[in-house]
mmCIF file with all atom_site columns, C-alpha atoms in Angstrom:
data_model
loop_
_atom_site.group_PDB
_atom_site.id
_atom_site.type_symbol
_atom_site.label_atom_id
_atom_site.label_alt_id
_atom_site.label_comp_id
_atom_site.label_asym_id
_atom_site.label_entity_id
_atom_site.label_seq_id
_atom_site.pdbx_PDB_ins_code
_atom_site.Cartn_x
_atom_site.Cartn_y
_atom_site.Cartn_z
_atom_site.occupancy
_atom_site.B_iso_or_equiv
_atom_site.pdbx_formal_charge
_atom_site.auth_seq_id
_atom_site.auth_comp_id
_atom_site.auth_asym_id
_atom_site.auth_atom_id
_atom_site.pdbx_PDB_model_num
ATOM 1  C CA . UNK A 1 1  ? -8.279 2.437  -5.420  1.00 53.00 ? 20 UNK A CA 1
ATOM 2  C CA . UNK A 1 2  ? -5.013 2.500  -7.553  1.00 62.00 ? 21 UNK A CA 1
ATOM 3  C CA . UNK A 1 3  ? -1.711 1.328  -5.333  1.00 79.00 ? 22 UNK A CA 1
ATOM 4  C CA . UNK A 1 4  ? 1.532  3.773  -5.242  1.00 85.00 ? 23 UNK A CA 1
ATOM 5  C CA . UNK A 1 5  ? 4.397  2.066  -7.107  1.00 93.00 ? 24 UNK A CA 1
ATOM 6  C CA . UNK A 1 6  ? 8.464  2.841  -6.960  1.00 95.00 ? 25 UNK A CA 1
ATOM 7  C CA . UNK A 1 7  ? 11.024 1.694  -9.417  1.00 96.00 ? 26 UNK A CA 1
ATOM 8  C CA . UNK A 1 8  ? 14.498 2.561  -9.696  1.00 96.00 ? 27 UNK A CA 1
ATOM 9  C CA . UNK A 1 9  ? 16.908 2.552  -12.566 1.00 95.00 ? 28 UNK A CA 1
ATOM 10 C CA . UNK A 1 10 ? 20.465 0.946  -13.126 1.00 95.00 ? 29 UNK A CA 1
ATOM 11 C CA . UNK A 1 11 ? 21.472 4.434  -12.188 1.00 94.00 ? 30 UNK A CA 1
ATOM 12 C CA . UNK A 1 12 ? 19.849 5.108  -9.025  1.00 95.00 ? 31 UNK A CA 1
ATOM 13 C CA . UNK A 1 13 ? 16.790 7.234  -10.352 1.00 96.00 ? 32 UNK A CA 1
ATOM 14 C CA . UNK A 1 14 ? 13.385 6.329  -8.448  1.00 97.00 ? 33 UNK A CA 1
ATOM 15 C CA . UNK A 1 15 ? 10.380 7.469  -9.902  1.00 97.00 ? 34 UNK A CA 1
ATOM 16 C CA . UNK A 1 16 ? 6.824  6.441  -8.527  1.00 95.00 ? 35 UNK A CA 1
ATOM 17 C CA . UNK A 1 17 ? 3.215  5.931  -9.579  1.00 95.00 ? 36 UNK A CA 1
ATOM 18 C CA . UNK A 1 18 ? 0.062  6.970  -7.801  1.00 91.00 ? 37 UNK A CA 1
ATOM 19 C CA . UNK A 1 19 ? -2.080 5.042  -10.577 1.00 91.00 ? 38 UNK A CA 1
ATOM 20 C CA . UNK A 1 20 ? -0.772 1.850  -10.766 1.00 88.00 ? 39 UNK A CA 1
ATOM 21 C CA . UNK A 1 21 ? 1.985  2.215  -13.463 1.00 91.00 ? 40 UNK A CA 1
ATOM 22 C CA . UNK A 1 22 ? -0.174 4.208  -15.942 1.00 93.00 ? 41 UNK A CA 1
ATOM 23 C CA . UNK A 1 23 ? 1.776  7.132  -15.496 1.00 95.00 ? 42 UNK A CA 1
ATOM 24 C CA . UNK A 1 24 ? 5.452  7.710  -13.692 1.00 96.00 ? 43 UNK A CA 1
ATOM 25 C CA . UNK A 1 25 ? 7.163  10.644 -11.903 1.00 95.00 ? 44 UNK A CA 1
ATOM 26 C CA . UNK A 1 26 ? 10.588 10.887 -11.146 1.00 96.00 ? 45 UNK A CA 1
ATOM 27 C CA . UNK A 1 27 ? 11.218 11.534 -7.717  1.00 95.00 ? 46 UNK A CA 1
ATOM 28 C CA . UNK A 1 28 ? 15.294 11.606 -7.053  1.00 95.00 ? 47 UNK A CA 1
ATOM 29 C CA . UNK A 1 29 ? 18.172 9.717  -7.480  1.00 96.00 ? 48 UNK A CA 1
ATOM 30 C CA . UNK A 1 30 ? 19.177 7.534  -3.967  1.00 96.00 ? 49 UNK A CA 1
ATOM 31 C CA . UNK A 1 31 ? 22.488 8.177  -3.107  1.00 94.00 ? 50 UNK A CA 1
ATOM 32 C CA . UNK A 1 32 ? 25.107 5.087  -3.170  1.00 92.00 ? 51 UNK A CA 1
ATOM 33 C CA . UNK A 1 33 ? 26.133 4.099  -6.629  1.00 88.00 ? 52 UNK A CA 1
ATOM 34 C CA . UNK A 1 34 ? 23.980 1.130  -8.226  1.00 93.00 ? 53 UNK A CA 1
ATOM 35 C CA . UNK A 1 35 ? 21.402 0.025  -6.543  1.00 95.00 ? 54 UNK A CA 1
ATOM 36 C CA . UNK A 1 36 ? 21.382 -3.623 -5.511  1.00 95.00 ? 55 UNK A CA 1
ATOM 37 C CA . UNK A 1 37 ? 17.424 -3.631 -3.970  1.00 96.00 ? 56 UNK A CA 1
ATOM 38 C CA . UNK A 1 38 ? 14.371 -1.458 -3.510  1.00 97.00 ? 57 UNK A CA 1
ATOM 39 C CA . UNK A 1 39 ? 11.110 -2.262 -1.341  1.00 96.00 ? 58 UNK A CA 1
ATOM 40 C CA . UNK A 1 40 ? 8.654  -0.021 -0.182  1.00 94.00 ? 59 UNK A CA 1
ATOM 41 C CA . UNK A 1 41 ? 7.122  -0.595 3.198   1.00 93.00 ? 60 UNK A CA 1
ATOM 42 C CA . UNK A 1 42 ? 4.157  1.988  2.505   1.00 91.00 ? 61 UNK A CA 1
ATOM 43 C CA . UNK A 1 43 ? 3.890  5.287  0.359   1.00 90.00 ? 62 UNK A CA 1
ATOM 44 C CA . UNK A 1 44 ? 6.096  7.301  2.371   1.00 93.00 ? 63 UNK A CA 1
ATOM 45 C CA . UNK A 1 45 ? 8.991  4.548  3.726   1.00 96.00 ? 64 UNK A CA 1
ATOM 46 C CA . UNK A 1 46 ? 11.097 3.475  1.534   1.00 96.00 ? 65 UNK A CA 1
ATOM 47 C CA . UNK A 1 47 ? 14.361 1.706  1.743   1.00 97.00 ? 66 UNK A CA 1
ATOM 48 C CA . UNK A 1 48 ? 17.297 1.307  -0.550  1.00 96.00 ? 67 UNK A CA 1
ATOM 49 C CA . UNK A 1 49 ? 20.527 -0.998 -0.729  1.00 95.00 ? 68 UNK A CA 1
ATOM 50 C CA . UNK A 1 50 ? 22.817 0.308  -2.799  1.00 94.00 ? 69 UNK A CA 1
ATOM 51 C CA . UNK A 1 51 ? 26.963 -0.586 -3.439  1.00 90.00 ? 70 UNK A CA 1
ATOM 52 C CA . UNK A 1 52 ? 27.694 1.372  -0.564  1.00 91.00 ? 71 UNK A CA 1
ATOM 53 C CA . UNK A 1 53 ? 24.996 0.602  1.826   1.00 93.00 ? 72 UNK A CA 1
ATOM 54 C CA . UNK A 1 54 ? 21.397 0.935  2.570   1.00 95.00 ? 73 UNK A CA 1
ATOM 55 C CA . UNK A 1 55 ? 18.938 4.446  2.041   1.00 96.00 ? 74 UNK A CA 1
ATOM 56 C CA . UNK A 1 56 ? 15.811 4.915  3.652   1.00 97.00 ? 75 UNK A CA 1
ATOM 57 C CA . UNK A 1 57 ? 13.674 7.956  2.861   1.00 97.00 ? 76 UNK A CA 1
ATOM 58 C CA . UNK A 1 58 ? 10.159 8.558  4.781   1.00 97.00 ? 77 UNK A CA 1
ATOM 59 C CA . UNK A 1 59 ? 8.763  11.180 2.705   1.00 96.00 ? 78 UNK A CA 1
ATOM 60 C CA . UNK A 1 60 ? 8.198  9.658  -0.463  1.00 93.00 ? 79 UNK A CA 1
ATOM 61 C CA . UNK A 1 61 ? 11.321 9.000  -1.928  1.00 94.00 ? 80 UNK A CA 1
ATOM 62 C CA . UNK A 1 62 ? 12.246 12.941 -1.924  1.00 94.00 ? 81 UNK A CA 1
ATOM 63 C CA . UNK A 1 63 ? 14.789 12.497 0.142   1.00 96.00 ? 82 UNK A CA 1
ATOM 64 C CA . UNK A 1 64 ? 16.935 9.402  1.230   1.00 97.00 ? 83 UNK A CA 1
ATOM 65 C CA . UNK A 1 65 ? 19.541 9.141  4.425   1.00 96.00 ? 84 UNK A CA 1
ATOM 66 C CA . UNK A 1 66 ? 22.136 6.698  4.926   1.00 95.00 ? 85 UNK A CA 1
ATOM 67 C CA . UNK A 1 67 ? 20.695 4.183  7.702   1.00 91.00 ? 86 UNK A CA 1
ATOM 68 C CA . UNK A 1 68 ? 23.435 1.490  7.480   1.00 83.00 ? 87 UNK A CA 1
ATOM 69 C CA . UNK A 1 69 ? 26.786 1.387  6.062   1.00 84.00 ? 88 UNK A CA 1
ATOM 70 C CA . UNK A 1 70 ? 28.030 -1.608 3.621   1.00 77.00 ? 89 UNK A CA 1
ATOM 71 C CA . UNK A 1 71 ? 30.312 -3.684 5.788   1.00 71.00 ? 90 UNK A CA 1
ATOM 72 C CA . UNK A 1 72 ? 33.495 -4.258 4.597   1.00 63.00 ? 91 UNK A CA 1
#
């Protein structure tokens, strides 16, 4: 069984793989400017920091909400 995979660009574009990194789909961009980190705690939750704080999305990286601001 292949594992799901998410990357993310300079620009904030995830894409994700279902087959190990054979093949890629972009998903969305995550919101935020330049993203600074990118883990994925299973297929569906996802988190995000960015410049201007940290995304989480729990359906697959099709959407992404703000869930903390960047302190200033």
């Amino acid at each position: 069984m292949e594992k799901s995979l998410f990357g993310i660009d300079p620009s904030g574009k995830l894409s994700s793989s279902a087959n190990g990194g054979k093949t890629w789909k972009a998903l969305t961009t995550v919101p935020g400017g330049q993203p600074q980190a990118l883990t994925a705690v299973d297929a569906d939750h996802i988190l995000a920091a960015t410049m201007t704080g940290v995304y989480e999305s729990r359906d697959g990286g099709k959407t992404f909400a703000q869930l903390a601001p960047l302190a200033s």
